[in-house]
Amino acid sequence: MSRQSDEKVSILILAELQLNHGLSLSIKQLIKKLGFTSDQRRRVRRLLGLLVQDGKVVKEGRGRYQLVGTVEEIEGTLVSRSQGWYALEQSDGSCKIRIHPDQSGAALPGDQVRATIVRKGRQGKLEGCVEEILVRGGQPIVGTFQEKGKFAQVVPDDPKIGGPFLLDRKQVGSLSEGEVIAVKVDDLAPRSRPYAKIIKVLGEPGQLSTELGRLQLEYHLEKDFPSQVKQEASHLNLEAAMGRRVDLRAVKLVTIDPPHAKDFDDAVFVERAGNGFRLLVSIADVAALVEPGSQIEREAYRRGCSVYLPGTVYPMLPAGLSEDLCSLAPGQDRLAMTVELQVDSKGNLGTARFFRSLMRSSARFSYAEVQDILDGKHRDDKNSQPRDMLDDMAACARLLLANMARRGALDLDLKEHEIHLDQSGFPEDVVPCERYFANRIIEVFMIAANEAVARLMADNDVPAIYRVHLPPDPERIESFLSMAESLAAPAPFTGVPSPLELNGYLESLEGRPVKGVLSQLLLRSLMQARYSADCDGHYGLASQAYLHFTSPIRRYPDLVVHRQLGSLIDQAKNNEVSTAERFQRPPKWQLSRDQAVEVSEQSSRTERQALAAERAAASLYQAAYMQGFVSQEFDGTVSFVADFGVFVKLLPSGIEGMVHISQMKNDRFRYVEDRLSLVGRRSGKTYSMGMSVKVRVESVRLYRPQIDLSFC
């Protein structure tokens, strides 16, 4: 092998690395690009080694090579992502690269780091490697305290974080083995076991207070706000944000919410108009007070949404906004964005108008109060609000609901439950939620307003954050159809049904015990709704265009949509726009298409995190409540069957526990997957979804909540 040929190959290697635009290549990729066969691997490796020695090429982690001088460095904050990966979030909130834990250089989520781009991975996503930890973010890490000879350490709950982390003996004090603590890592050295600092002692594992503290830190739930945010909020006032508005203060708009609500972001008014109705939906104009790029806006983007746990809320916006300036409290002048809808006698929507308004809520109702008035249980004399308008609201809502039913919007009517806490914060009762028709009135009004705004945005190609719910996966639907047939409730369709077909099938099951079971199974078959910059429709609502507009106090996408709608209104001659218009000259949007993609991804992530926190809290409180019922017997319904046991919903609370297969000792059971059943090999005894059973509570665990049951 001649020196000249080596020189030529080295030049070719350098050229390929140059053509790769600063991204690294593996030896395998280089061989393929050079058109060599695999027997040239040793030669290429040797030449790369020489180029590294000459300072022309740098070797990255995982056997990859990059041209010197083309290495792109990016600084940002390391944040957790799905499937164990990290992402590097830059100051503008964008995340251009992702980082595998093996390439994190002992950095932790929340740390500010310097990273290099090393390759373009699957789906064109850039992958990076942490080169230096600039500042430890101090994000709390929850774990268990341990004594290890002369060392003290904390073992993180989340194994993906790594650890254990060493503790300074001076901090340990009277800590006991096994106590739950929260720590921050300040050690910049990229060592395998960095030192951590104790910031909070949560207590003994398995106690409600300890587990609530663990949950709060695990899901990064925050009630307080940074000082810059609070300071900025303290200087806001309505007069400065007033602008040109339609005065609706004489209109009898009302709010209808849960009894303990504090943030009222929607108010409604209905009056008869010909054979139909005129519906006004006024939403708190948060965008008028929260400026793009402000500290409040940045914090709202980071949080993404408010998180509601039993007895408390972790808000997206400071209380001065969410519970005061933006809240549509009775008798207070407030800024709003209003949608005016015309509803005909068949529930069809005519042309919708959109404008900024100044409003004053005439009354605040709870759902139960409105239902009592509609049922004639007592006359309404609250703030002189006439009963006639509430009757008109109900009539208008029935038309809209009938229209939605005709197009196929799904109504699974899944039962939810409320957790009631005593004065000490301990759960004293778990009861099924009352779902009144009054709830449905507000729900359908909000859906109508959201759809109207979505149509306006889509028809005018406005960059927006849409709410997308894609059709179900064919394989999941196939499993659902098989289960429906095994339950003697075969569906009259094959393949993925239209929403109308699916809704018709569910309606045919009305009154049959199997409906609840199949509704739960169907929910498992459906895709999860998410935010998207593309208007891809909403399968569950049978809607061609849908977004979230009606809750800007508690959802960041709604705030963004308000800004985009405001941009359209600002270019209109009479300070209002309608769905009948098409805009020839688009205004300067507050949000670009690329930003819409970024906001959609971030908002979907924060929503999933919030839902996970809410589910975890519900499970924890339910387990704490059931601690008082160990050894007691309950009637229940089988809610799901797996190969390892039977899940049972207890009556009347709806709390779910599990009978592990090891507790089913009278027989050996085999799992029949296509029927989601456990069948006794000797007795033939079968446990399947929907059947009534009697169970005993054997034990309850709060850490990673679990309620263990046995069959009576």
XYZ file of C-alpha atoms in Angstrom:
712
model
C 0.000 0.000 0.000
C 1.732 3.166 -1.167
C 2.136 6.422 0.793
C 0.616 8.261 -2.175
C -2.550 6.176 -2.097
C -2.835 6.803 1.641
C -2.547 10.527 0.979
C -5.280 10.360 -1.637
C -7.586 8.430 0.681
C -6.891 10.922 3.491
C -7.861 13.773 1.157
C -11.064 11.927 0.249
C -11.852 11.417 3.966
C -11.351 15.117 4.674
C -13.556 16.005 1.700
C -16.396 13.768 2.905
C -16.204 15.261 6.403
C -16.289 18.719 4.863
C -19.345 17.835 2.769
C -21.134 16.628 5.915
C -21.544 20.258 7.060
C -19.843 19.921 10.411
C -21.641 16.746 11.491
C -19.665 13.700 12.534
C -19.479 10.392 10.692
C -18.761 6.866 11.850
C -16.167 4.665 10.112
C -18.988 2.601 8.640
C -20.612 5.721 7.175
C -17.282 6.944 5.763
C -16.595 3.602 4.080
C -20.040 3.720 2.456
C -19.625 7.331 1.294
C -16.135 6.591 -0.122
C -17.462 3.586 -2.019
C -15.039 1.207 -0.252
C -15.689 -2.358 0.743
C -15.728 -3.513 4.366
C -12.206 -4.977 4.080
C -10.899 -1.362 3.950
C -12.145 -0.707 7.498
C -8.712 -1.094 9.168
C -7.106 1.191 6.624
C -9.690 3.929 7.097
C -9.432 3.628 10.874
C -5.616 3.942 10.701
C -5.747 6.976 8.437
C -8.336 8.640 10.686
C -5.980 8.079 13.620
C -3.187 9.861 11.728
C -5.509 12.753 10.835
C -6.439 13.070 14.523
C -2.718 13.173 15.447
C -2.173 15.875 12.810
C -4.955 17.966 14.348
C -7.092 17.892 11.204
C -9.860 15.663 12.565
C -11.373 15.319 16.029
C -12.715 12.048 17.394
C -16.086 12.374 19.097
C -17.716 9.900 21.455
C -19.091 6.582 20.206
C -16.449 6.235 17.480
C -17.406 9.213 15.341
C -15.144 11.694 13.535
C -15.529 15.355 12.710
C -13.489 17.907 10.784
C -11.626 20.369 13.024
C -13.025 23.885 12.708
C -16.496 22.702 11.691
C -17.603 21.661 15.171
C -20.732 23.660 16.033
C -21.014 24.486 19.714
C -24.324 25.335 21.369
C -25.002 26.470 24.918
C -28.300 25.804 26.630
C -30.175 24.076 29.415
C -30.449 20.306 29.574
C -34.091 19.191 29.820
C -35.649 15.737 30.079
C -37.471 14.270 27.126
C -39.243 11.009 26.336
C -37.547 7.614 26.056
C -34.700 8.672 28.347
C -33.191 11.263 25.990
C -32.325 14.845 26.889
C -32.764 17.983 24.797
C -30.759 21.193 24.831
C -33.112 24.131 25.347
C -31.727 27.457 24.165
C -32.531 30.905 25.524
C -35.343 31.430 23.004
C -37.043 28.216 24.148
C -36.113 26.230 21.038
C -34.628 22.735 21.240
C -32.467 22.038 18.176
C -30.522 19.010 19.390
C -31.121 15.988 21.548
C -28.555 14.244 23.721
C -28.330 10.596 24.694
C -27.673 10.010 28.429
C -24.345 8.371 27.511
C -23.299 11.692 25.954
C -24.470 13.898 28.847
C -21.051 14.114 30.520
C -22.611 13.662 34.011
C -24.830 16.710 33.405
C -28.312 16.639 34.923
C -31.652 18.116 33.819
C -31.634 21.835 34.556
C -27.864 22.242 34.097
C -26.518 24.878 31.703
C -24.049 23.149 29.412
C -21.921 23.602 26.310
C -22.513 20.889 23.731
C -21.374 20.043 20.229
C -23.453 18.647 17.378
C -22.099 15.230 16.492
C -24.525 13.678 14.061
C -27.866 13.758 12.331
C -29.934 10.901 13.706
C -33.185 9.311 12.651
C -35.856 11.565 11.164
C -33.173 14.189 10.608
C -32.884 15.144 14.285
C -29.527 16.550 15.370
C -27.748 14.729 18.175
C -25.168 16.282 20.466
C -22.593 15.620 23.134
C -22.099 17.653 26.336
C -18.564 19.058 26.436
C -18.761 21.149 29.600
C -21.097 21.819 32.522
C -21.258 25.604 32.805
C -23.695 26.036 35.713
C -25.493 23.424 37.737
C -29.214 24.102 37.447
C -29.918 22.895 40.925
C -33.071 21.054 39.852
C -34.232 19.075 42.898
C -33.546 15.343 42.866
C -35.651 13.161 45.160
C -34.201 9.980 46.594
C -33.550 7.764 49.584
C -30.893 8.507 52.195
C -28.358 5.722 52.797
C -25.367 5.155 55.074
C -22.457 3.405 53.372
C -19.696 2.966 55.945
C -17.940 6.302 56.256
C -19.915 7.661 53.293
C -23.437 9.111 53.189
C -25.355 9.151 49.919
C -28.728 9.587 48.259
C -30.097 7.092 45.733
C -32.413 8.897 43.241
C -35.938 7.595 42.734
C -35.455 7.971 38.976
C -32.782 5.508 37.829
C -32.281 7.490 34.596
C -30.695 10.304 36.613
C -27.844 8.059 37.668
C -26.197 8.338 41.044
C -25.967 7.641 43.868
C -24.759 11.113 44.889
C -22.433 11.713 47.807
C -23.498 13.865 50.774
C -21.451 16.000 53.114
C -21.447 14.395 56.565
C -21.969 17.807 58.159
C -25.395 18.030 56.502
C -26.642 14.615 57.497
C -27.425 15.478 61.131
C -30.090 13.190 62.590
C -31.253 11.707 59.288
C -32.318 8.077 59.514
C -31.582 5.331 57.019
C -34.308 5.208 54.364
C -35.688 8.717 54.824
C -36.782 10.547 51.687
C -34.816 13.699 50.908
C -34.464 16.218 48.101
C -30.991 17.332 46.986
C -29.350 19.648 44.485
C -26.096 18.907 42.711
C -23.688 21.863 42.732
C -20.544 19.913 41.870
C -19.335 20.993 38.402
C -16.768 18.203 38.101
C -17.960 15.522 35.628
C -17.232 12.723 38.083
C -19.282 9.542 38.282
C -20.416 10.316 41.855
C -20.695 14.084 42.300
C -21.543 15.680 45.634
C -25.086 16.829 46.361
C -26.538 19.275 48.870
C -29.633 18.462 50.937
C -32.352 21.070 50.365
C -35.344 19.373 51.969
C -36.117 16.410 54.215
C -39.465 14.974 53.109
C -39.802 12.338 55.832
C -40.438 8.647 56.209
C -41.497 6.847 53.032
C -45.130 5.776 52.852
C -46.532 8.792 54.717
C -49.018 10.963 52.828
C -47.106 14.193 53.483
C -43.855 12.571 52.334
C -45.357 11.169 49.167
C -47.084 14.451 48.315
C -43.739 16.216 48.671
C -42.114 13.586 46.497
C -44.818 13.991 43.843
C -44.524 17.779 43.858
C -40.780 17.644 43.226
C -40.937 14.743 40.768
C -43.353 16.616 38.501
C -41.739 20.042 39.098
C -44.935 21.568 40.481
C -44.493 25.166 41.560
C -46.917 27.534 43.258
C -44.513 30.416 43.695
C -43.110 32.499 40.859
C -39.659 34.026 40.263
C -39.246 37.511 41.709
C -38.954 39.086 38.223
C -42.342 37.598 37.275
C -44.032 38.838 40.456
C -42.523 42.276 40.064
C -43.673 42.498 36.459
C -47.181 41.361 37.398
C -47.442 43.976 40.149
C -47.104 46.788 37.578
C -49.876 45.612 35.243
C -53.174 47.509 35.007
C -56.266 47.333 32.836
C -56.293 50.967 31.738
C -52.911 50.695 30.004
C -54.103 47.616 28.058
C -57.579 48.900 27.204
C -57.201 49.855 23.520
C -60.279 50.014 21.284
C -63.050 47.729 22.496
C -66.751 47.033 22.138
C -68.494 47.935 25.404
C -70.477 44.886 26.589
C -70.942 46.001 30.196
C -74.706 46.308 29.743
C -74.942 42.727 28.419
C -75.914 40.177 31.116
C -72.930 37.884 30.687
C -72.576 35.223 33.412
C -69.906 32.746 34.500
C -70.730 29.101 35.318
C -67.969 27.104 37.018
C -67.247 24.544 39.765
C -68.166 25.851 43.243
C -64.586 26.394 44.433
C -63.173 27.918 41.232
C -61.080 31.092 41.546
C -60.030 31.743 37.953
C -63.028 32.612 35.772
C -61.841 32.846 32.180
C -65.138 32.454 30.282
C -68.526 34.175 30.425
C -71.573 33.536 28.250
C -74.791 35.219 27.124
C -77.663 33.831 25.029
C -80.738 35.476 23.547
C -83.282 34.327 21.019
C -82.815 35.583 17.455
C -85.474 34.567 14.950
C -85.751 30.775 14.937
C -82.385 30.392 16.593
C -80.109 32.057 19.082
C -77.382 34.669 19.394
C -74.571 33.322 21.573
C -71.783 35.442 23.027
C -68.699 33.712 24.452
C -66.353 36.195 26.137
C -62.908 34.976 27.165
C -60.471 36.789 29.454
C -58.094 38.809 27.253
C -54.881 37.634 28.897
C -52.857 38.564 25.803
C -53.685 42.244 26.353
C -51.802 42.151 29.664
C -49.068 39.575 29.007
C -46.617 40.957 26.464
C -44.647 38.631 24.142
C -41.163 38.043 25.506
C -42.045 39.342 28.990
C -40.964 37.467 32.111
C -44.580 36.457 32.739
C -44.874 35.092 29.197
C -41.615 33.143 29.423
C -42.711 31.541 32.689
C -46.133 30.695 31.244
C -44.436 29.050 28.252
C -42.197 27.021 30.565
C -45.102 25.805 32.698
C -47.422 25.323 29.734
C -50.594 24.943 31.783
C -52.011 25.020 35.287
C -52.019 21.751 37.210
C -55.035 20.897 39.362
C -54.627 18.486 42.280
C -57.204 17.778 45.006
C -57.522 20.884 47.149
C -54.851 22.917 45.352
C -53.712 24.369 42.048
C -50.267 25.051 40.607
C -51.039 28.006 38.331
C -49.579 28.962 34.968
C -49.983 32.668 35.760
C -49.431 34.588 39.021
C -52.508 34.970 41.233
C -52.614 38.726 40.546
C -53.556 37.816 36.979
C -55.314 34.448 37.239
C -57.475 35.342 40.251
C -57.759 39.124 39.809
C -56.979 41.203 36.696
C -57.854 38.453 34.195
C -60.557 36.699 36.188
C -64.086 37.583 35.040
C -65.395 38.171 38.557
C -68.963 39.490 39.005
C -69.353 43.256 38.990
C -65.790 43.965 37.825
C -64.810 45.628 34.553
C -62.644 43.193 32.634
C -60.955 42.952 29.236
C -62.186 40.136 27.011
C -61.966 38.652 23.551
C -65.516 37.913 22.403
C -66.902 35.461 19.845
C -70.433 36.141 18.620
C -72.135 33.072 17.139
C -75.428 32.716 15.303
C -77.084 29.335 15.975
C -79.969 28.323 13.716
C -82.905 26.037 14.541
C -80.880 22.936 13.611
C -77.826 23.851 15.644
C -75.786 24.985 12.653
C -73.408 27.898 13.135
C -73.661 30.902 10.850
C -71.075 33.619 10.385
C -69.036 34.199 13.538
C -67.746 37.631 14.621
C -64.653 38.242 16.746
C -63.788 41.440 18.592
C -62.086 42.834 21.687
C -64.541 43.841 24.391
C -64.954 45.438 27.796
C -67.354 43.398 29.936
C -68.757 43.142 33.425
C -70.025 39.754 34.584
C -73.540 40.114 36.014
C -73.475 36.903 38.072
C -71.446 33.893 39.019
C -73.125 30.485 39.154
C -71.973 26.995 40.012
C -73.060 24.101 37.798
C -75.270 22.760 40.591
C -77.010 26.132 41.021
C -77.791 26.390 37.312
C -79.094 22.819 37.267
C -81.390 23.501 40.225
C -82.783 26.570 38.441
C -83.325 24.622 35.201
C -85.025 21.821 37.160
C -87.350 24.334 38.841
C -86.124 23.499 42.338
C -85.971 27.180 43.268
C -86.478 30.521 41.606
C -83.344 32.428 40.803
C -83.054 35.857 42.357
C -79.244 36.061 42.167
C -78.132 39.508 41.039
C -81.493 39.856 39.223
C -80.305 37.347 36.630
C -83.489 36.156 34.864
C -84.247 32.491 34.661
C -85.343 33.050 31.062
C -81.756 33.401 29.840
C -80.697 30.169 31.568
C -83.614 28.419 29.865
C -82.481 29.917 26.549
C -78.945 28.695 27.239
C -80.241 25.167 27.772
C -82.306 25.299 24.566
C -79.366 26.645 22.544
C -77.041 23.989 24.001
C -79.481 21.204 23.055
C -79.442 22.375 19.445
C -75.622 22.436 19.375
C -75.373 19.025 21.056
C -77.848 17.505 18.606
C -75.809 18.899 15.730
C -72.606 17.434 17.181
C -74.328 14.066 17.624
C -75.484 14.076 13.986
C -71.947 14.599 12.729
C -70.648 11.839 15.040
C -68.894 13.541 17.965
C -68.054 10.877 20.544
C -69.659 10.995 23.983
C -68.054 8.235 26.037
C -69.579 9.604 29.288
C -66.785 8.104 31.395
C -67.327 8.387 35.127
C -65.011 10.673 37.085
C -64.597 10.936 40.841
C -64.046 13.720 43.342
C -61.680 13.492 46.294
C -62.872 15.421 49.346
C -60.207 16.508 51.844
C -60.647 17.328 55.522
C -59.165 20.436 57.143
C -55.812 18.697 57.606
C -55.620 17.803 53.894
C -56.329 14.076 54.391
C -58.898 12.433 52.078
C -62.169 11.901 53.927
C -64.287 10.709 51.004
C -64.108 9.693 47.341
C -67.391 10.081 45.449
C -68.565 9.961 41.829
C -68.661 13.399 40.177
C -72.052 14.866 39.470
C -72.166 15.713 35.768
C -75.090 18.032 35.243
C -76.620 19.188 32.000
C -75.337 22.605 33.109
C -71.799 21.240 32.605
C -72.678 20.251 29.070
C -74.072 23.717 28.327
C -70.708 25.336 28.990
C -68.781 22.514 27.297
C -70.686 22.801 24.038
C -70.524 26.618 24.054
C -66.745 26.454 24.460
C -66.453 23.851 21.676
C -68.481 26.087 19.353
C -66.222 29.080 20.092
C -63.049 27.024 19.663
C -64.247 25.681 16.313
C -65.174 29.134 15.068
C -61.710 30.507 15.851
C -60.085 27.433 14.278
C -62.065 27.926 11.057
C -61.006 31.572 10.905
C -57.334 30.659 11.422
C -57.331 27.751 8.953
C -59.216 29.645 6.218
C -56.732 32.530 6.405
C -53.569 30.391 6.740
C -52.773 31.915 10.121
C -49.882 30.198 11.954
C -51.697 28.735 14.954
C -51.664 26.030 17.617
C -54.355 23.534 16.647
C -55.788 20.791 18.815
C -55.399 17.594 16.827
C -56.926 14.186 17.484
C -56.024 11.686 14.780
C -58.107 8.607 13.851
C -57.323 5.489 15.908
C -54.607 3.040 14.984
C -56.044 0.199 12.815
C -54.422 -2.521 14.954
C -55.938 -1.120 18.130
C -59.348 -0.907 16.497
C -58.978 -4.519 15.357
C -58.318 -5.556 18.978
C -61.326 -3.529 20.115
C -63.571 -5.193 17.520
C -62.408 -8.657 18.615
C -63.140 -7.845 22.242
C -66.567 -6.433 21.369
C -67.427 -9.653 19.553
C -66.242 -11.789 22.480
C -68.552 -9.760 24.749
C -71.523 -10.535 22.473
C -71.640 -6.947 21.243
C -70.239 -7.161 17.687
C -69.743 -3.865 15.886
C -71.435 -3.315 12.490
C -68.245 -2.094 10.812
C -64.753 -3.268 9.925
C -61.538 -1.302 9.909
C -61.260 2.197 11.311
C -64.804 3.590 11.635
C -65.880 7.164 11.100
C -66.790 9.027 14.303
C -70.445 8.796 13.240
C -70.256 5.000 12.874
C -68.517 4.632 16.213
C -70.976 6.885 18.022
C -73.918 5.030 16.499
C -72.480 1.760 17.776
C -72.054 3.124 21.312
C -75.615 4.460 21.288
C -76.854 0.977 20.338
C -75.337 -0.327 23.574
C -77.301 2.088 25.775
C -78.724 0.298 28.809
C -76.455 -2.740 28.483
C -73.860 -3.416 31.225
C -71.236 -4.005 28.531
C -71.335 -0.342 27.434
C -69.129 0.837 30.297
C -66.569 -1.875 29.576
C -66.439 -1.140 25.857
C -66.249 2.607 26.471
C -63.143 2.031 28.588
C -61.650 -0.254 25.946
C -62.431 2.254 23.231
C -60.675 4.982 25.187
C -57.546 2.797 25.236
C -57.858 2.358 21.454
C -58.042 6.065 20.618
C -55.027 8.240 19.925
C -54.048 10.899 22.449
C -55.012 14.438 21.463
C -52.079 16.829 21.085
C -51.161 20.302 19.927
C -49.930 20.831 16.374
C -49.102 23.610 13.946
C -51.093 21.648 11.337
C -54.890 21.701 11.158
C -55.420 17.932 10.936
C -58.881 17.776 12.497
C -60.266 16.311 15.713
C -61.571 12.749 15.396
C -63.306 12.629 18.780
C -65.287 15.800 18.080
C -65.773 14.923 14.390
C -64.420 18.380 13.652
C -62.420 19.457 10.604
C -60.746 22.337 12.447
C -60.311 22.674 16.184
C -58.093 24.521 18.650
C -58.060 25.767 22.230
C -59.083 29.403 22.664
C -61.287 29.506 25.743
C -58.847 29.062 28.671
C -55.879 31.446 28.317
C -55.562 31.772 32.114
C -54.599 28.129 32.441
C -53.354 27.012 28.978
C -50.482 28.568 27.055
C -51.723 27.557 23.539
C -54.922 29.556 24.154
C -52.829 32.643 24.960
C -50.935 32.253 21.678
C -54.170 31.856 19.713
C -55.494 35.060 21.320
C -52.413 36.912 20.060
C -52.900 35.646 16.517
C -56.578 36.555 16.569
C -55.606 39.998 17.854
C -53.286 40.432 14.860
C -56.237 39.813 12.530
C -58.471 42.228 14.437
C -55.780 44.919 14.411
C -55.707 45.009 10.610
C -59.511 45.139 10.283
C -61.128 48.477 9.468
C -63.880 48.295 12.100
C -61.921 46.423 14.816
C -63.671 43.128 14.226
C -63.297 40.142 11.924
C -65.629 37.364 10.844
C -65.498 33.895 9.342
C -66.993 35.356 6.139
C -63.805 37.323 5.435
C -60.614 36.350 3.615
C -57.534 38.461 4.185
C -55.506 39.265 1.093
C -52.635 40.898 2.948
C -51.637 38.917 6.042
C -50.491 41.026 8.995
C -47.249 40.635 10.849
C -48.013 37.634 13.005
C -47.054 37.444 16.665
C -46.140 33.808 15.968
C -44.372 32.354 12.941
C -44.948 28.891 11.506
C -41.648 27.616 12.973
C -42.541 29.057 16.376
C -45.959 27.395 16.160
C -44.239 24.020 15.731
C -42.012 24.692 18.753
C -44.908 25.883 20.938
C -47.009 22.867 19.928
C -44.300 20.423 20.959
C -43.612 22.214 24.248
C -47.302 22.537 25.109
C -47.946 18.862 24.357
C -45.062 17.919 26.661
C -46.227 20.110 29.540
C -49.804 18.873 29.128
C -48.683 15.235 29.332
C -46.637 16.097 32.431
C -49.637 17.812 34.042
C -51.960 14.890 33.291
C -49.420 12.449 34.707
C -49.143 14.539 37.895
C -52.925 14.721 38.256
C -53.284 10.950 37.791
C -50.461 10.269 40.250
C -52.034 12.551 42.851
C -55.453 10.917 42.422
C -53.904 7.458 42.900
C -52.021 8.650 45.993
C -55.064 10.203 47.666
C -57.222 7.189 46.822
C -54.654 4.850 48.373
C -54.444 7.058 51.484
C -58.233 6.963 51.784
C -58.288 3.155 51.495
C -55.780 2.749 54.348
C -58.766 3.002 56.665
C -60.497 0.050 55.013
C -57.872 -2.716 55.182
C -59.528 -6.121 55.842
C -62.946 -4.804 54.814
C -65.001 -6.258 51.951
C -66.435 -4.377 48.962
C -68.574 -5.033 45.931
C -66.771 -4.194 42.726
C -66.607 -4.455 38.953
C -63.740 -5.923 36.944
C -62.281 -2.963 35.031
C -59.390 -4.714 33.264
C -57.689 -8.111 33.102
C -53.982 -8.668 32.507
C -51.812 -11.775 32.544
C -50.637 -10.916 36.088
C -53.992 -10.151 37.706
C -57.439 -8.582 37.754
C -58.127 -4.853 38.227
C -61.312 -4.122 40.170
C -63.191 -0.849 40.657
C -64.692 -0.704 44.127
C -68.266 0.469 44.591
C -69.462 3.112 45.071
C -66.187 5.091 45.122
C -64.764 3.851 41.797
C -61.319 3.426 43.386
C -59.299 0.790 41.548
C -57.266 -1.977 43.153
C -55.773 -5.220 41.882
C -56.071 -8.894 42.679
C -52.659 -10.300 41.795
C -52.716 -13.728 40.190
C -50.667 -15.051 43.132
C -53.677 -14.288 45.377
C -55.959 -16.492 43.262
C -55.060 -19.691 45.083
C -58.051 -21.956 44.469
C -57.009 -22.685 40.896
C -54.302 -22.083 38.298
C -55.411 -19.436 35.846
C -54.393 -18.953 32.238
C -54.633 -15.649 30.390
C -56.810 -15.541 27.267
C -55.568 -12.395 25.530
C -58.183 -12.074 22.783
C -60.923 -12.108 25.448
C -58.981 -10.195 28.118
C -59.857 -12.937 30.589
C -58.285 -15.211 33.186
C -59.698 -18.744 33.083
C -59.220 -21.428 35.742
C -57.556 -24.527 34.330
C -59.417 -26.866 36.682
C -62.669 -25.103 37.508
C -63.182 -23.086 34.337
C -63.886 -20.063 36.544
C -63.522 -16.941 34.386
C -62.729 -13.355 35.304
C -63.471 -10.889 32.519
C -64.177 -7.190 32.159
C -67.507 -5.925 33.426
C -68.332 -8.815 35.757
C -69.413 -8.132 39.336
C -67.168 -9.449 42.100
C -66.702 -9.200 45.861
C -63.215 -8.419 47.142
C -61.320 -7.826 50.366
C -58.738 -5.077 50.863
C -55.532 -6.882 51.878
C -52.984 -4.052 52.019
C -52.335 -0.504 50.835
C -49.050 1.148 49.830
C -48.566 4.893 49.312
C -45.105 4.969 47.728
C -45.898 4.067 44.128
C -49.537 3.709 45.229
C -51.009 0.249 45.182
C -54.169 -1.269 46.639
C -53.906 -5.051 46.962
C -57.161 -7.018 46.897
C -58.251 -10.625 47.091
C -61.455 -12.310 45.949
C -63.860 -13.237 48.738
